[in-house]
XYZ file of N, CA and C in Angstrom:
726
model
N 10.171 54.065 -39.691
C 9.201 53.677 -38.670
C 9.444 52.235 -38.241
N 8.726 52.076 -37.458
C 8.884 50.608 -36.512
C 8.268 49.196 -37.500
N 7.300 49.938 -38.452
C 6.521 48.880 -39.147
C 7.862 48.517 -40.734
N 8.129 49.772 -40.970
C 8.977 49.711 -41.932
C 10.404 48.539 -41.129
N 10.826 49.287 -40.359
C 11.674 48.255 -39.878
C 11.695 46.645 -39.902
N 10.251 46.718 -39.452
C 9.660 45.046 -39.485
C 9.547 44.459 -40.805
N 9.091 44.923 -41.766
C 8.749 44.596 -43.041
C 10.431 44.318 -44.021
N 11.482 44.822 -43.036
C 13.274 44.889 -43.969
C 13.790 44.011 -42.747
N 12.795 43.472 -41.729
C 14.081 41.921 -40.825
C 14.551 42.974 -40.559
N 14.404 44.118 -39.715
C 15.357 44.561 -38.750
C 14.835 44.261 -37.529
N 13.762 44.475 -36.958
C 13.724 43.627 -35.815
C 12.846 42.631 -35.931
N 12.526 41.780 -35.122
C 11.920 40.338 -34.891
C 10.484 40.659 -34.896
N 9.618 39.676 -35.195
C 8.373 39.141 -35.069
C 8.209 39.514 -33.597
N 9.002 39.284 -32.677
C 8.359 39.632 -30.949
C 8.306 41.114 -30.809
N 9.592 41.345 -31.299
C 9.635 42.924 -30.827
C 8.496 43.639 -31.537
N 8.303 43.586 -32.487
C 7.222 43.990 -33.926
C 5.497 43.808 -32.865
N 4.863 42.448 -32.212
C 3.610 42.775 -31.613
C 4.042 43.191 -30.070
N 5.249 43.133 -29.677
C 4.971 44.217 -28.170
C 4.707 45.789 -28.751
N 5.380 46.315 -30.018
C 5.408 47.059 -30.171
C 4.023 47.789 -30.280
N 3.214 46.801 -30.793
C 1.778 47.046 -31.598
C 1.217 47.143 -30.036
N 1.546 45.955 -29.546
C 0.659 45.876 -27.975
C 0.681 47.230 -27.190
N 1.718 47.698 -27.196
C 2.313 48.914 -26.498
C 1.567 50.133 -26.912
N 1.232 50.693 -28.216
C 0.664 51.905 -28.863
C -0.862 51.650 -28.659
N -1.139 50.236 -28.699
C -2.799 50.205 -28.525
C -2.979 49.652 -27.216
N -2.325 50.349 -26.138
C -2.305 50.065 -24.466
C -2.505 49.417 -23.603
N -2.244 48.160 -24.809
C -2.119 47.169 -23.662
C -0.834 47.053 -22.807
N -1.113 46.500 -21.546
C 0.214 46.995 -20.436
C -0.099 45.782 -19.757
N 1.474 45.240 -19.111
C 0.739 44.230 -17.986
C 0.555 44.197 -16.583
N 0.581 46.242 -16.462
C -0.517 46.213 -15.217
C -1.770 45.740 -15.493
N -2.379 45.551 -16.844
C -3.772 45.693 -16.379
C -4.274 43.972 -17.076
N -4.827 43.345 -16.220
C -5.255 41.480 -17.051
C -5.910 41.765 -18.014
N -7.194 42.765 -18.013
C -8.450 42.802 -18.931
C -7.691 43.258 -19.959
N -6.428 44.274 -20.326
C -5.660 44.668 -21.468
C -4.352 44.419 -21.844
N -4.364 42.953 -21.133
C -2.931 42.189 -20.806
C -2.283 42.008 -22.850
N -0.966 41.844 -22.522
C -0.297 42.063 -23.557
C -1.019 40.684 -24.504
N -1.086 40.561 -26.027
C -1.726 39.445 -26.560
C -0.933 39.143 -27.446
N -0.817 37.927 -27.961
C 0.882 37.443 -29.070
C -0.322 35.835 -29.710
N 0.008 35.968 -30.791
C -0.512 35.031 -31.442
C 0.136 33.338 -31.320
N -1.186 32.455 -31.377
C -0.828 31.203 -31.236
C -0.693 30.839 -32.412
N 0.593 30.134 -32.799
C 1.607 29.781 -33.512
C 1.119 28.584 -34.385
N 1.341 27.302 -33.328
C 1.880 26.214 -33.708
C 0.211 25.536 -33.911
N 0.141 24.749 -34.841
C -1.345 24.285 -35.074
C -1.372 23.218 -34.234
N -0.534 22.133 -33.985
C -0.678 21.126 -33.099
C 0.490 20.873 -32.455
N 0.394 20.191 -31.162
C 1.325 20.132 -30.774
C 1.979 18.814 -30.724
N 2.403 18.107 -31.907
C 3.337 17.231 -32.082
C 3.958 16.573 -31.354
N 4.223 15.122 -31.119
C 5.164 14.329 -30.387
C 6.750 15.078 -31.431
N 6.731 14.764 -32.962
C 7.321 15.523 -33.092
C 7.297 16.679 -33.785
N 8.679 17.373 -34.473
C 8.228 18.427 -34.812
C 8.773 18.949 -36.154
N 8.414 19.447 -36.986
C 9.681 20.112 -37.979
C 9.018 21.427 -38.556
N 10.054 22.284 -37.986
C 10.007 24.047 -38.371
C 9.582 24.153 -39.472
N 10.255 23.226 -40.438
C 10.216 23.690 -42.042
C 8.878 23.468 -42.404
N 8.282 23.196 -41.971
C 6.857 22.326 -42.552
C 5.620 23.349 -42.608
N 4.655 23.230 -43.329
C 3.943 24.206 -43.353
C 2.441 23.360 -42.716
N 2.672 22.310 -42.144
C 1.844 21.616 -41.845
C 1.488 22.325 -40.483
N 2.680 22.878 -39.717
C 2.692 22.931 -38.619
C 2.137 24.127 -37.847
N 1.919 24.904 -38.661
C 1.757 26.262 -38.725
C 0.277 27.090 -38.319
N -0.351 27.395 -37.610
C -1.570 27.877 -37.564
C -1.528 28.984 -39.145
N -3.222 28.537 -39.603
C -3.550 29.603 -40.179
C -3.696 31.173 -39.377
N -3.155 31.756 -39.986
C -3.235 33.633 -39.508
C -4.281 34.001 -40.109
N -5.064 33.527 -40.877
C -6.014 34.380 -41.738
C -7.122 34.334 -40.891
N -7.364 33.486 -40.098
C -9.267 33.089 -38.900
C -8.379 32.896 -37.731
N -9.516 33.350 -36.714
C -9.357 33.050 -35.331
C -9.075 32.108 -35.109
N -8.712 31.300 -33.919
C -8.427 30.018 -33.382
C -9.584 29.226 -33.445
N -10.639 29.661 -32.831
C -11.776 28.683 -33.563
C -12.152 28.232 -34.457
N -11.707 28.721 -35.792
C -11.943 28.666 -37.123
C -10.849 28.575 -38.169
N -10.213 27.029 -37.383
C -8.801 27.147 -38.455
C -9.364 26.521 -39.606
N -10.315 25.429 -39.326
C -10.420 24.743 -40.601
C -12.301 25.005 -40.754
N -12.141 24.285 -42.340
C -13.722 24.943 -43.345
C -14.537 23.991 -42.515
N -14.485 22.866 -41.684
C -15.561 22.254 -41.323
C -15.928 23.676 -39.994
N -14.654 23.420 -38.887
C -15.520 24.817 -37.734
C -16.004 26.080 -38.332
N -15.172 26.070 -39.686
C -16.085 27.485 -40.220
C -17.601 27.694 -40.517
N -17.778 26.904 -40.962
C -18.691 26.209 -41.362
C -20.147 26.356 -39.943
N -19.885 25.310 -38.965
C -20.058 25.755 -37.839
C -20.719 27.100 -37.048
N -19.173 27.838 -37.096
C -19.379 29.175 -36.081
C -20.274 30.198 -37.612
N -20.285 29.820 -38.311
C -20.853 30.917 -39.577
C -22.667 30.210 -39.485
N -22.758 29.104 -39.248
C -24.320 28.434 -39.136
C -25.240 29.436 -37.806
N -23.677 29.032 -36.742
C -24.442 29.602 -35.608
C -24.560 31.192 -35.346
N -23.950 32.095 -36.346
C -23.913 33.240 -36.485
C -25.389 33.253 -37.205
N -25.320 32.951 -37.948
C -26.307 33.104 -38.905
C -27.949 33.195 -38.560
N -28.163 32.026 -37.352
C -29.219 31.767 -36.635
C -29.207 32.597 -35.470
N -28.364 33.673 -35.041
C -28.743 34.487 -34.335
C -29.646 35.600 -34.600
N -30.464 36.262 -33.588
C -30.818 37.525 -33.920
C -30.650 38.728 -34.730
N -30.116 39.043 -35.648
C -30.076 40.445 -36.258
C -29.261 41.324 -35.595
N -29.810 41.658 -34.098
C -28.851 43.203 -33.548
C -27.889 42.225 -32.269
N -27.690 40.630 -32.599
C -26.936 39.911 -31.521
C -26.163 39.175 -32.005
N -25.350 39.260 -33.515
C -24.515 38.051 -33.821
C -23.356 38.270 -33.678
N -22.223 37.231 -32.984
C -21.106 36.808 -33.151
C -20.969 35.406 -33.646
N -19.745 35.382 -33.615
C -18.691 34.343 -34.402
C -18.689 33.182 -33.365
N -17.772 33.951 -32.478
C -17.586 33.865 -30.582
C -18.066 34.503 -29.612
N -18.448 33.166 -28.602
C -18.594 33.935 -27.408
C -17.644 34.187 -26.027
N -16.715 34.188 -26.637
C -15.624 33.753 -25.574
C -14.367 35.216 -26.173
N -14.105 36.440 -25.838
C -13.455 37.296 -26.273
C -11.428 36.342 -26.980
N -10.444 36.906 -27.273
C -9.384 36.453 -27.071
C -8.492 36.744 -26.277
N -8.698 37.641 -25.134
C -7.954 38.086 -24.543
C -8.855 38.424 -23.238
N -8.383 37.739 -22.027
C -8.958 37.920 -20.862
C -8.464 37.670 -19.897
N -8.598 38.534 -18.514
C -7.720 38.104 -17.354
C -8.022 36.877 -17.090
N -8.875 36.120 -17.531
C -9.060 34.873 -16.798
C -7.927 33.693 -17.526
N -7.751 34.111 -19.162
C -7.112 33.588 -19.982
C -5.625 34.297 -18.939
N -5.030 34.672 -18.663
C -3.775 35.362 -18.139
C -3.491 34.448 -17.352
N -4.720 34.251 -16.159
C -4.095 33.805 -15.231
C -3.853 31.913 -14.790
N -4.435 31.448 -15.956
C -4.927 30.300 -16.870
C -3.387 29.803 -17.386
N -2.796 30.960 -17.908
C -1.154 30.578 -18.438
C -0.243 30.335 -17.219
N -0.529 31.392 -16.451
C 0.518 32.418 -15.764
C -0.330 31.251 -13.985
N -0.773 30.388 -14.007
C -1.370 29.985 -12.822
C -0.344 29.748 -12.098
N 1.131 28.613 -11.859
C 2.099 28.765 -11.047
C 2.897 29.781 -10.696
N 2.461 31.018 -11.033
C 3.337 32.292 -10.577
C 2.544 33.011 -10.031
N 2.945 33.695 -8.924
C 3.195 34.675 -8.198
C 2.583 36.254 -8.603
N 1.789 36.800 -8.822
C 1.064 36.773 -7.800
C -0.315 35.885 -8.649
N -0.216 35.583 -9.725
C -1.285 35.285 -10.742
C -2.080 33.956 -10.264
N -1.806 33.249 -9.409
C -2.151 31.830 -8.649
C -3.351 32.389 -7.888
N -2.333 33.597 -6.820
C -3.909 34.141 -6.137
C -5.096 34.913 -6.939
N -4.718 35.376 -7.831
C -5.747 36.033 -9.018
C -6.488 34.660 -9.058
N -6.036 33.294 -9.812
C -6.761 32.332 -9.575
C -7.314 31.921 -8.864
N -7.111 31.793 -7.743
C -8.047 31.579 -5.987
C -9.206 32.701 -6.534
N -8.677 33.717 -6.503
C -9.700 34.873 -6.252
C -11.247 34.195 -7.312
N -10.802 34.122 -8.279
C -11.971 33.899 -9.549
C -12.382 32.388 -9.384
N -11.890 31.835 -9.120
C -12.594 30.487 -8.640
C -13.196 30.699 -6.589
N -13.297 32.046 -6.609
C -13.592 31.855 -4.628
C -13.109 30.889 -4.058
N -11.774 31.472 -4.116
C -11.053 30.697 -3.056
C -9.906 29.197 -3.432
N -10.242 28.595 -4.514
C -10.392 27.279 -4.918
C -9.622 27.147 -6.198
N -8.352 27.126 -6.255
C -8.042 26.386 -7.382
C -9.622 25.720 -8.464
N -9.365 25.934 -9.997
C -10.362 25.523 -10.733
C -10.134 23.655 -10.749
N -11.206 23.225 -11.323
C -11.417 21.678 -11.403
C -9.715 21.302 -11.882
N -9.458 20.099 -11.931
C -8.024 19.695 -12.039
C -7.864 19.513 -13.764
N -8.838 19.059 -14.462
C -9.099 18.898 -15.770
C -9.271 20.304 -16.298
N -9.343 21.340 -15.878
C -9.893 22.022 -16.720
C -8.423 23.359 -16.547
N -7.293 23.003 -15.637
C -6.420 23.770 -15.156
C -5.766 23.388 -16.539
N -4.226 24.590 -16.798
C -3.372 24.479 -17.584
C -2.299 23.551 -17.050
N -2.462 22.076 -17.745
C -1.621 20.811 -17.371
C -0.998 20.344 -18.280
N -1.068 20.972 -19.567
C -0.305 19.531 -20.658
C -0.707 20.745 -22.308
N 0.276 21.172 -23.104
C 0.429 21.875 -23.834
C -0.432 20.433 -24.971
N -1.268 19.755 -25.166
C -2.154 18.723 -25.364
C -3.282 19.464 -25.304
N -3.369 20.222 -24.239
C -4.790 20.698 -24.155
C -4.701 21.371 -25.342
N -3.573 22.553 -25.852
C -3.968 23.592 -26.601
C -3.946 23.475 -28.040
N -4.205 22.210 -27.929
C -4.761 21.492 -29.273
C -5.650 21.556 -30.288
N -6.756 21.737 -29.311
C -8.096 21.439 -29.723
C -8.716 22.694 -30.488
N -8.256 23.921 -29.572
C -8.136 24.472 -30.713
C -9.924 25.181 -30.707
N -10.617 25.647 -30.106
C -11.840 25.790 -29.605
C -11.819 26.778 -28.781
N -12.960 27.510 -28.619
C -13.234 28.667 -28.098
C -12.967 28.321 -26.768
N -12.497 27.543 -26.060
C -11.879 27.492 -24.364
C -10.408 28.065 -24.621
N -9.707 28.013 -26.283
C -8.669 28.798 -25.895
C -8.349 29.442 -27.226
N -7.899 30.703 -26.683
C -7.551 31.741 -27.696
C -6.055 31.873 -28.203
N -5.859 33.546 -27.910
C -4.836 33.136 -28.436
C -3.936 33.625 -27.234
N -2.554 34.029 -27.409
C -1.637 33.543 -26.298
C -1.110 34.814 -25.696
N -0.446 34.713 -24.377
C 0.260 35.825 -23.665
C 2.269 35.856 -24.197
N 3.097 36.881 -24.247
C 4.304 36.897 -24.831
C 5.226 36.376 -23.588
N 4.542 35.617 -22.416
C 5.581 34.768 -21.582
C 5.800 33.390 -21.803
N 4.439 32.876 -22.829
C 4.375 31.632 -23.572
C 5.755 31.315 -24.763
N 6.318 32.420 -24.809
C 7.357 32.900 -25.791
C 9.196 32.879 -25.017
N 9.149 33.687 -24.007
C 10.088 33.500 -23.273
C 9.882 33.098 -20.887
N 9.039 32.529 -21.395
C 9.344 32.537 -19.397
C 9.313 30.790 -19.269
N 9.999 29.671 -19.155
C 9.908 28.855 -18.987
C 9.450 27.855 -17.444
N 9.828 29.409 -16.605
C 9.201 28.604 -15.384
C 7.661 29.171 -15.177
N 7.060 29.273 -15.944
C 5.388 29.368 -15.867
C 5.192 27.680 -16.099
N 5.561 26.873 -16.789
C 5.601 25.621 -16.764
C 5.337 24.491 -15.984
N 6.521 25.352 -14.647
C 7.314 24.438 -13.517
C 6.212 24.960 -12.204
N 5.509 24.022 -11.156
C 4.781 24.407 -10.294
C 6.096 24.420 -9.254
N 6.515 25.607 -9.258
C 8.172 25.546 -8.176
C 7.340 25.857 -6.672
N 6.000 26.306 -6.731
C 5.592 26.827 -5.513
C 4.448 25.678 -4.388
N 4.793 24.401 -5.510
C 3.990 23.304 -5.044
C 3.042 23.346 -4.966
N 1.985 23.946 -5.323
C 0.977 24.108 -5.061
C 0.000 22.845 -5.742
N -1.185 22.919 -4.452
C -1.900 21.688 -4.888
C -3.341 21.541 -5.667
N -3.171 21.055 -6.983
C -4.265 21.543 -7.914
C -5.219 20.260 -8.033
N -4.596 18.989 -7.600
C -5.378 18.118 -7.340
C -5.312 16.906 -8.435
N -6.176 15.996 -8.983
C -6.018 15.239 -10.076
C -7.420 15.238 -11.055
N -7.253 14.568 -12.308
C -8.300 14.681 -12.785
C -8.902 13.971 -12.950
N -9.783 13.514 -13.778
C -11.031 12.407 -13.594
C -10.593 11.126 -14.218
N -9.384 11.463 -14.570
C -8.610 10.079 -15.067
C -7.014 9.365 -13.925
N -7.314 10.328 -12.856
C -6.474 9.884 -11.660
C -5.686 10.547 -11.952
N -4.715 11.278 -12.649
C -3.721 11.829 -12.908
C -3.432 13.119 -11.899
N -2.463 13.212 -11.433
C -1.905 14.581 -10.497
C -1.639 15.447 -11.327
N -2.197 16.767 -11.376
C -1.249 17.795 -11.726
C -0.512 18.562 -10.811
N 0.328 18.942 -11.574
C 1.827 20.041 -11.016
C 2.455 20.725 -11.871
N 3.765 20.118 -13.007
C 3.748 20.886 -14.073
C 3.283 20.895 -15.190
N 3.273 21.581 -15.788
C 3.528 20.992 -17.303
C 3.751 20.232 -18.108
N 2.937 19.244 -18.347
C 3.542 18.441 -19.325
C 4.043 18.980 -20.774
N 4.983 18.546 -21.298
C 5.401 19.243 -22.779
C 5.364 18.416 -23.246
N 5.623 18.446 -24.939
C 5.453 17.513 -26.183
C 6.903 17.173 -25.941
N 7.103 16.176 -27.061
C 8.487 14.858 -26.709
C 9.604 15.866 -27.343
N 9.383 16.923 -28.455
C 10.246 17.340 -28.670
C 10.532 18.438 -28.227
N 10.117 18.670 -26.905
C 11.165 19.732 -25.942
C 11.816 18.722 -25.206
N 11.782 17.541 -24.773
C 12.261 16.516 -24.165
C 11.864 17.085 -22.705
N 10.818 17.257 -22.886
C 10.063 17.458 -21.279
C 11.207 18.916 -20.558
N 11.709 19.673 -21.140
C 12.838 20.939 -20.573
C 11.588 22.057 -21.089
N 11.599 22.898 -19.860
C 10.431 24.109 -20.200
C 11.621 25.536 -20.882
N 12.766 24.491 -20.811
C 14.074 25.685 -21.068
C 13.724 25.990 -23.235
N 13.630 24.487 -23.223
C 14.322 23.926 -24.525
C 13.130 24.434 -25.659
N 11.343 23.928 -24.979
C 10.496 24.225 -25.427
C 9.653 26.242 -25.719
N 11.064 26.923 -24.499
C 10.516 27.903 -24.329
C 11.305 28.754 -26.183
N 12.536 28.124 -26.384
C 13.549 28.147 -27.413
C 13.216 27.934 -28.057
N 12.702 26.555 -28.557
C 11.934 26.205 -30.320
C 10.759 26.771 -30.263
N 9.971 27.464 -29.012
C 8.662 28.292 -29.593
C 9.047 29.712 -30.103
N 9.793 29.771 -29.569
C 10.264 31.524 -29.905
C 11.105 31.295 -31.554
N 11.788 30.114 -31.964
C 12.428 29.988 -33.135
C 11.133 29.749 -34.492
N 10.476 29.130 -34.030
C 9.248 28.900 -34.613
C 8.370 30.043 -34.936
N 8.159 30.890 -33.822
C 7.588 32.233 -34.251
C 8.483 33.156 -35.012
N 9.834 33.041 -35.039
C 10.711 33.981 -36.000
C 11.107 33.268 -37.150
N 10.099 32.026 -37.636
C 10.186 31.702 -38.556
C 9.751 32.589 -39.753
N 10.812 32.419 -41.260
C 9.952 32.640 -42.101
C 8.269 32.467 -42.422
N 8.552 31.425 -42.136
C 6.669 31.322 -42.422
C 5.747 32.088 -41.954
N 5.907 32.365 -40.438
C 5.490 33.208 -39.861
C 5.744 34.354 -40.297
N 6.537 34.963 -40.253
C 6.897 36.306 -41.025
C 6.178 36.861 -42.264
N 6.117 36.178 -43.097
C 5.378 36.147 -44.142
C 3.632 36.614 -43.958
N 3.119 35.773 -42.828
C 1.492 35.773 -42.564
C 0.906 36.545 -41.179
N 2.186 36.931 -41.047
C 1.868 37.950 -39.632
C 1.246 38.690 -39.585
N 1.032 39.585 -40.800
C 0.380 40.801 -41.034
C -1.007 40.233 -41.188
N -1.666 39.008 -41.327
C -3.100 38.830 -41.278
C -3.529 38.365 -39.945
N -2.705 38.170 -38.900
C -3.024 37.973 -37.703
C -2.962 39.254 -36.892
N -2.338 40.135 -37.259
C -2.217 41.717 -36.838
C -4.007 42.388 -37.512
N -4.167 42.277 -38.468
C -5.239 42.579 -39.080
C -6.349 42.001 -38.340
N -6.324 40.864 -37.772
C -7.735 40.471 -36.758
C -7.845 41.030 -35.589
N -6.491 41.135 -34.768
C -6.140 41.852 -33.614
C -5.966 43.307 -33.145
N -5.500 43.952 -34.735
C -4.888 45.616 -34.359
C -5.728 46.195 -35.290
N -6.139 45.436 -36.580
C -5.866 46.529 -37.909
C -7.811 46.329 -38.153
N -7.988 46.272 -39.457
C -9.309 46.736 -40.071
C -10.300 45.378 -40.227
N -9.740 44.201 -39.556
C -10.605 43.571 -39.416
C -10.952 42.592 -37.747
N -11.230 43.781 -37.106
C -11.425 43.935 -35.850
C -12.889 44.022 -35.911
N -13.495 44.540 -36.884
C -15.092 44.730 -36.681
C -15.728 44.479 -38.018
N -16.996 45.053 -38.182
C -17.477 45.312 -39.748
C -17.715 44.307 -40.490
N -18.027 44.708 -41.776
C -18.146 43.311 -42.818
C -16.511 42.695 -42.835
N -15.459 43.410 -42.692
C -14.293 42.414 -43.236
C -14.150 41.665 -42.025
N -14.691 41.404 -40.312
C -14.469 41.042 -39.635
C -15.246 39.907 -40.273
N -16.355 40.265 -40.230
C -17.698 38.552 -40.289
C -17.267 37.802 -41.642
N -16.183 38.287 -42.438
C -15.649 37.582 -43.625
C -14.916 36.811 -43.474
N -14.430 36.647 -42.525
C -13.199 35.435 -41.459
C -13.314 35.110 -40.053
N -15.162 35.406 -39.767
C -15.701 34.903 -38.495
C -14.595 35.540 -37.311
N -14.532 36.637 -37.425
C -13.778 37.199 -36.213
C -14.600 38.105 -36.036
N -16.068 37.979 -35.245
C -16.732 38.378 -34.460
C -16.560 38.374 -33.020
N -17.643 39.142 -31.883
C -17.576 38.730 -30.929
C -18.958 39.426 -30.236
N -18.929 38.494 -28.528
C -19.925 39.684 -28.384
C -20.246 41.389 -27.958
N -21.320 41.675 -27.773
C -21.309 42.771 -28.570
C -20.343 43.844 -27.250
N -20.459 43.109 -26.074
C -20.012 43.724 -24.651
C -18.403 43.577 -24.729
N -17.644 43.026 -25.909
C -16.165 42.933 -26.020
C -15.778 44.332 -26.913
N -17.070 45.044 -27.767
C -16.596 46.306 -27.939
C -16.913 47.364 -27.880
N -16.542 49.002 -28.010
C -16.672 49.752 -27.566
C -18.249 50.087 -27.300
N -19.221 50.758 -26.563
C -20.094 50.982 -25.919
C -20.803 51.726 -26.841
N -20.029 52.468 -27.601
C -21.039 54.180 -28.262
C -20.860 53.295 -29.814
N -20.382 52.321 -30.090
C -20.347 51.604 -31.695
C -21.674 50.631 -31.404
N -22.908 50.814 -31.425
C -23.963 50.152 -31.220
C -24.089 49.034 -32.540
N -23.942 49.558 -33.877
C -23.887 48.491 -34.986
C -22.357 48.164 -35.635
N -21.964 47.206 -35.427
C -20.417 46.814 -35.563
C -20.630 46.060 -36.635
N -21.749 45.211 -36.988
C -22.065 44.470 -38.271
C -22.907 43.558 -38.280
């Protein structure tokens, strides 16, 4: 099987969640069930080193909840909810709005953006400008699309388009990258994809598959690593999820 394969390094960490993406239907005709690939790198470094385990997102909690202080946190504010209304998050991990958020200098995904802002490019601060933003690490961002992996001109605004500046004067256009892609959306698109076929990764994949595909998608083992959500992110006829 395909999982066996994965588990003996016959094929890669990428091929391994399109595969998963593919059987549980996500497709990228559709944004709302757009393909989903886990965010990797815990910070994004001036510099960088593969080997390090510093560098590494935990796989075991959502992106909101890498460390015990936000756990801490999103488990308070769970807690003080209602009974038949608690999540973790209110922000799902996977959404056309998140798609088109990555994917904003391309074709046709820019006008998807017009469309959801009516008409209007979003505020200039709040657009995808500087791999800085995806730092922070907070329910404004989840986890990632598999062109973050190989498409380097999602980066590059080749279509000029004008998104304006932000409240600190700054223009956006492309991408800013960290120092160790040396500003190349070629170079950075390469050490992210080497980074995800890292050992390390390899090793902890299977608990980031488990929040996303497997048995802790809902239930008590979900609210045991705050990977909740609300209640309209799942199925309709599952009225008590936990």
């Amino acid at each position: 099987t395909i999982s066996n394969q994965w588990s003996k390094h016959q094929i890669t960490n990428f091929d391994y969640i399109m595969f998963l993406n593919t059987i549980c239907g996500r497709t990228y005709n559709n944004l709302s069930q757009y393909f989903i690939f886990p965010w990797i790198i815990k910070d994004f470094f001036d510099s960088l080193s593969i080997s390090s385990n510093s560098i590494y997102r935990d796989l075991t909690y959502p992106i909101f909840a890498q460390d015990e202080e936000r756990r801490d946190t999103v488990i308070n504010k769970y807690e003080m909810k209602e009974s038949d209304n608690k999540y973790h998050c209110g922000t799902f991990y996977s959404t056309h709005a998140f798609v088109s958020y990555y994917l904003l200098r391309q074709c046709p995904y820019s006008e998807i953006a017009l469309e959801i802002q009516g008409g209007h490019f979003d505020g200039a601060d709040r657009l995808f400008n500087s791999t800085t933003q995806m730092s922070s690490m907070d329910e404004r961002f989840q986890e990632l699309i598999p062109e973050l992996y190989y498409l380097p001109e999602l980066f590059v605004n080749t279509n000029e388009y004008v998104f304006g500046y932000t409240q600190k004067r700054k223009k956006v256009s492309d991408v800013e990258l960290p120092q160790w892609s040396q500003n190349d959306p070629r170079l950075f698109v390469l050490i992210h994809k080497k980074i995800f076929e890292h050992k390390i990764v390899s090793e902890n994949l299977n608990k980031w598959i488990d929040l996303i595909f497997g048995y802790r998608q809902q239930g008590p083992a979900a609210v045991e690593v705050c990977n909740t959500y609300r209640q309209a992110c799942y199925p309709i006829d599952n009225k008590k999820l936990y």
